[in-house]
PDB file of C-alpha atoms in Angstrom:
ATOM      1  CA  MET A   1      45.783   5.145  84.433  1.00  0.00           C
ATOM      2  CA  SER A   2      42.213   6.126  84.980  1.00  0.00           C
ATOM      3  CA  ALA A   3      39.428   4.136  84.099  1.00  0.00           C
ATOM      4  CA  ARG A   4      37.001   4.914  81.764  1.00  0.00           C
ATOM      5  CA  PHE A   5      32.725   5.200  82.535  1.00  0.00           C
ATOM      6  CA  GLU A   6      30.587   5.190  79.067  1.00  0.00           C
ATOM      7  CA  PRO A   7      27.141   6.548  79.488  1.00  0.00           C
ATOM      8  CA  GLY A   8      24.343   4.857  79.843  1.00  0.00           C
ATOM      9  CA  LEU A   9      25.332   3.123  82.821  1.00  0.00           C
ATOM     10  CA  ALA A  10      23.469   2.562  86.525  1.00  0.00           C
ATOM     11  CA  ALA A  11      24.786   4.598  89.277  1.00  0.00           C
ATOM     12  CA  TRP A  12      25.748   1.533  91.116  1.00  0.00           C
ATOM     13  CA  VAL A  13      27.731  -0.038  88.455  1.00  0.00           C
ATOM     14  CA  ARG A  14      31.245   2.588  89.318  1.00  0.00           C
ATOM     15  CA  PRO A  15      31.501   1.845  92.754  1.00  0.00           C
ATOM     16  CA  PHE A  16      31.071  -1.959  92.361  1.00  0.00           C
ATOM     17  CA  ALA A  17      33.634  -1.898  89.197  1.00  0.00           C
ATOM     18  CA  GLU A  18      35.727  -0.252  91.342  1.00  0.00           C
ATOM     19  CA  ASN A  19      35.702  -2.439  94.034  1.00  0.00           C
ATOM     20  CA  LEU A  20      35.787  -5.923  92.419  1.00  0.00           C
ATOM     21  CA  ILE A  21      39.773  -4.828  90.880  1.00  0.00           C
ATOM     22  CA  GLY A  22      40.769  -2.875  93.934  1.00  0.00           C
ATOM     23  CA  GLN A  23      39.817  -4.858  96.764  1.00  0.00           C
ATOM     24  CA  THR A  24      40.171  -8.659  95.278  1.00  0.00           C
ATOM     25  CA  ALA A  25      43.263  -9.775  96.808  1.00  0.00           C
ATOM     26  CA  PHE A  26      43.954 -11.646  93.699  1.00  0.00           C
ATOM     27  CA  HIS A  27      43.299  -8.753  91.118  1.00  0.00           C
ATOM     28  CA  ARG A  28      45.473  -6.719  93.544  1.00  0.00           C
ATOM     29  CA  TRP A  29      48.005  -9.206  93.583  1.00  0.00           C
ATOM     30  CA  ALA A  30      48.011  -8.904  89.734  1.00  0.00           C
ATOM     31  CA  GLY A  31      48.012  -5.595  89.151  1.00  0.00           C
ATOM     32  CA  LEU A  32      45.069  -5.220  87.382  1.00  0.00           C
ATOM     33  CA  GLU A  33      43.874  -1.966  86.218  1.00  0.00           C
ATOM     34  CA  LEU A  34      40.444  -1.006  84.929  1.00  0.00           C
ATOM     35  CA  LEU A  35      40.526   0.530  82.187  1.00  0.00           C
ATOM     36  CA  LEU A  36      36.862   1.046  80.552  1.00  0.00           C
ATOM     37  CA  VAL A  37      33.349  -0.194  81.521  1.00  0.00           C
ATOM     38  CA  ALA A  38      30.762   0.041  78.683  1.00  0.00           C
ATOM     39  CA  PRO A  39      27.398  -0.755  78.362  1.00  0.00           C
ATOM     40  CA  GLY A  40      28.126  -4.900  76.557  1.00  0.00           C
ATOM     41  CA  ARG A  41      31.843  -4.557  76.578  1.00  0.00           C
ATOM     42  CA  SER A  42      35.233  -3.821  79.457  1.00  0.00           C
ATOM     43  CA  GLU A  43      39.075  -3.448  79.560  1.00  0.00           C
ATOM     44  CA  VAL A  44      41.383  -4.050  82.449  1.00  0.00           C
ATOM     45  CA  GLY A  45      44.768  -4.756  81.650  1.00  0.00           C
ATOM     46  CA  PHE A  46      48.490  -6.078  83.285  1.00  0.00           C
ATOM     47  CA  THR A  47      51.761  -5.795  83.494  1.00  0.00           C
ATOM     48  CA  ALA A  48      53.655  -9.622  83.336  1.00  0.00           C
ATOM     49  CA  ALA A  49      55.985  -9.486  86.316  1.00  0.00           C
ATOM     50  CA  GLY A  50      56.712 -10.780  89.837  1.00  0.00           C
ATOM     51  CA  ASP A  51      55.020 -14.098  91.162  1.00  0.00           C
ATOM     52  CA  MET A  52      52.831 -14.568  88.078  1.00  0.00           C
ATOM     53  CA  LEU A  53      56.128 -15.473  86.129  1.00  0.00           C
ATOM     54  CA  ILE A  54      57.088 -19.618  85.816  1.00  0.00           C
ATOM     55  CA  TYR A  55      60.571 -20.744  85.101  1.00  0.00           C
ATOM     56  CA  GLY A  56      61.159 -19.605  81.552  1.00  0.00           C
ATOM     57  CA  GLN A  57      59.657 -15.731  82.278  1.00  0.00           C
ATOM     58  CA  TYR A  58      56.360 -16.207  80.675  1.00  0.00           C
ATOM     59  CA  VAL A  59      52.601 -15.777  82.643  1.00  0.00           C
ATOM     60  CA  HIS A  60      51.703 -19.253  84.181  1.00  0.00           C
ATOM     61  CA  GLY A  61      48.720 -20.389  82.176  1.00  0.00           C
ATOM     62  CA  GLY A  62      46.060 -20.523  85.070  1.00  0.00           C
ATOM     63  CA  VAL A  63      46.768 -16.783  86.425  1.00  0.00           C
ATOM     64  CA  LEU A  64      46.024 -16.116  83.535  1.00  0.00           C
ATOM     65  CA  ASN A  65      42.839 -18.507  83.575  1.00  0.00           C
ATOM     66  CA  GLY A  66      41.463 -16.100  86.810  1.00  0.00           C
ATOM     67  CA  LEU A  67      42.496 -12.786  85.112  1.00  0.00           C
ATOM     68  CA  LEU A  68      40.096 -14.055  82.643  1.00  0.00           C
ATOM     69  CA  GLU A  69      36.918 -13.388  84.537  1.00  0.00           C
ATOM     70  CA  PRO A  70      36.739 -10.074  85.460  1.00  0.00           C
ATOM     71  CA  PRO A  71      36.332  -8.631  81.754  1.00  0.00           C
ATOM     72  CA  ALA A  72      33.538 -11.057  81.810  1.00  0.00           C
ATOM     73  CA  LEU A  73      31.787  -9.763  84.504  1.00  0.00           C
ATOM     74  CA  LEU A  74      32.495  -6.319  84.382  1.00  0.00           C
ATOM     75  CA  ALA A  75      31.231  -5.999  80.436  1.00  0.00           C
ATOM     76  CA  MET A  76      28.031  -7.578  81.745  1.00  0.00           C
ATOM     77  CA  LEU A  77      27.147  -4.795  83.968  1.00  0.00           C
ATOM     78  CA  GLY A  78      25.360  -2.646  82.130  1.00  0.00           C
ATOM     79  CA  ASP A  79      22.811  -5.595  81.479  1.00  0.00           C
ATOM     80  CA  LEU A  80      22.695  -6.606  84.761  1.00  0.00           C
ATOM     81  CA  ARG A  81      20.559  -5.606  87.928  1.00  0.00           C
ATOM     82  CA  GLU A  82      21.722  -4.259  90.968  1.00  0.00           C
ATOM     83  CA  ASP A  83      20.308  -6.986  92.722  1.00  0.00           C
ATOM     84  CA  GLU A  84      21.812  -9.857  90.400  1.00  0.00           C
ATOM     85  CA  HIS A  85      24.765 -11.680  90.261  1.00  0.00           C
ATOM     86  CA  ALA A  86      26.587 -13.454  88.368  1.00  0.00           C
ATOM     87  CA  MET A  87      28.809 -17.091  88.351  1.00  0.00           C
ATOM     88  CA  THR A  88      30.535 -18.547  86.035  1.00  0.00           C
ATOM     89  CA  VAL A  89      29.368 -21.887  84.925  1.00  0.00           C
ATOM     90  CA  ASP A  90      31.582 -23.268  81.902  1.00  0.00           C
ATOM     91  CA  ILE A  91      34.483 -21.214  80.535  1.00  0.00           C
ATOM     92  CA  HIS A  92      36.683 -22.276  77.380  1.00  0.00           C
ATOM     93  CA  VAL A  93      40.101 -21.295  77.465  1.00  0.00           C
ATOM     94  CA  GLN A  94      42.233 -21.456  74.500  1.00  0.00           C
ATOM     95  CA  HIS A  95      45.866 -19.766  74.876  1.00  0.00           C
ATOM     96  CA  ILE A  96      47.479 -19.109  71.486  1.00  0.00           C
ATOM     97  CA  ARG A  97      50.586 -17.267  72.735  1.00  0.00           C
ATOM     98  CA  SER A  98      52.534 -17.037  75.784  1.00  0.00           C
ATOM     99  CA  VAL A  99      52.607 -14.148  77.662  1.00  0.00           C
ATOM    100  CA  GLN A 100      56.368 -13.095  78.191  1.00  0.00           C
ATOM    101  CA  ALA A 101      57.704 -11.396  80.984  1.00  0.00           C
ATOM    102  CA  GLY A 102      57.500  -7.388  80.789  1.00  0.00           C
ATOM    103  CA  GLU A 103      54.866  -7.520  78.284  1.00  0.00           C
ATOM    104  CA  ARG A 104      51.529  -5.264  79.031  1.00  0.00           C
ATOM    105  CA  VAL A 105      48.592  -7.092  78.110  1.00  0.00           C
ATOM    106  CA  THR A 106      45.060  -5.827  77.500  1.00  0.00           C
ATOM    107  CA  MET A 107      41.916  -8.069  78.050  1.00  0.00           C
ATOM    108  CA  ALA A 108      38.818  -7.162  76.125  1.00  0.00           C
ATOM    109  CA  GLY A 109      35.615  -8.348  77.781  1.00  0.00           C
ATOM    110  CA  LYS A 110      32.254  -8.236  75.350  1.00  0.00           C
ATOM    111  CA  LEU A 111      28.653  -9.762  76.644  1.00  0.00           C
ATOM    112  CA  LEU A 112      27.638 -11.859  73.379  1.00  0.00           C
ATOM    113  CA  LYS A 113      24.102 -12.467  74.567  1.00  0.00           C
ATOM    114  CA  ARG A 114      22.008 -12.295  77.885  1.00  0.00           C
ATOM    115  CA  GLY A 115      19.081 -14.592  78.492  1.00  0.00           C
ATOM    116  CA  ARG A 116      16.796 -14.608  82.042  1.00  0.00           C
ATOM    117  CA  SER A 117      18.956 -16.894  83.686  1.00  0.00           C
ATOM    118  CA  THR A 118      22.003 -17.083  81.194  1.00  0.00           C
ATOM    119  CA  ALA A 119      24.266 -15.178  79.823  1.00  0.00           C
ATOM    120  CA  PHE A 120      27.451 -15.286  76.890  1.00  0.00           C
ATOM    121  CA  CYS A 121      30.645 -12.991  77.230  1.00  0.00           C
ATOM    122  CA  GLU A 122      34.154 -13.467  75.406  1.00  0.00           C
ATOM    123  CA  VAL A 123      37.408 -12.603  76.710  1.00  0.00           C
ATOM    124  CA  THR A 124      40.290 -11.499  74.771  1.00  0.00           C
ATOM    125  CA  ALA A 125      43.991 -11.021  76.129  1.00  0.00           C
ATOM    126  CA  SER A 126      46.232  -9.254  74.022  1.00  0.00           C
ATOM    127  CA  VAL A 127      49.566  -7.654  73.803  1.00  0.00           C
ATOM    128  CA  GLY A 128      49.621  -4.392  71.238  1.00  0.00           C
ATOM    129  CA  ASP A 129      47.561  -5.961  68.170  1.00  0.00           C
ATOM    130  CA  VAL A 130      49.218  -9.713  69.447  1.00  0.00           C
ATOM    131  CA  LEU A 131      46.234 -11.588  70.363  1.00  0.00           C
ATOM    132  CA  CYS A 132      47.686 -13.893  73.174  1.00  0.00           C
ATOM    133  CA  THR A 133      44.570 -15.977  74.788  1.00  0.00           C
ATOM    134  CA  SER A 134      41.142 -16.162  73.847  1.00  0.00           C
ATOM    135  CA  ALA A 135      37.679 -17.329  75.915  1.00  0.00           C
ATOM    136  CA  ARG A 136      34.366 -17.976  75.910  1.00  0.00           C
ATOM    137  CA  ILE A 137      32.557 -17.652  79.770  1.00  0.00           C
ATOM    138  CA  THR A 138      29.125 -18.817  80.241  1.00  0.00           C
ATOM    139  CA  LYS A 139      27.450 -17.117  83.709  1.00  0.00           C
ATOM    140  CA  THR A 140      24.310 -18.064  85.410  1.00  0.00           C
ATOM    141  CA  ILE A 141      21.908 -15.020  86.439  1.00  0.00           C
ATOM    142  CA  GLN A 142      20.383 -15.280  90.410  1.00  0.00           C
ATOM    143  CA  ALA A 143      19.276 -13.012  92.549  1.00  0.00           C
ATOM    144  CA  LYS A 144      21.742 -11.832  95.631  1.00  0.00           C
ATOM    145  CA  ASN A 145      20.031 -13.078  98.845  1.00  0.00           C
TER     146      ASN A 145
END
């Protein structure tokens, strides 16, 4: 599936987003796919399978926690400059329903607010229309060295 990049994004955003997903070993291991990058929002997806599953055949919560990070950062790209980067300083995660083996998960990131040095994002993980996980992520924004 080919990712959709909506208008209004700087030229550097597409290669950055593609590299974030395609060149990060954890993201490749999880089979993470880039679906959408737009100003203030993003979508990524994966299928629950393999070593991410624990006894009972559902996704380990720690794996899901780690996969919540990319959609938050991707949703910020329309509001970041190329000379800035963002790091998570706080994350609050609520797992509402487990993700079972074979289920297709879509994670949607949304930029709620960006200040000078802090941004607030929301990420949801769903199987179809069923919400599985919700997260609030606070990012600090700093100049790249």
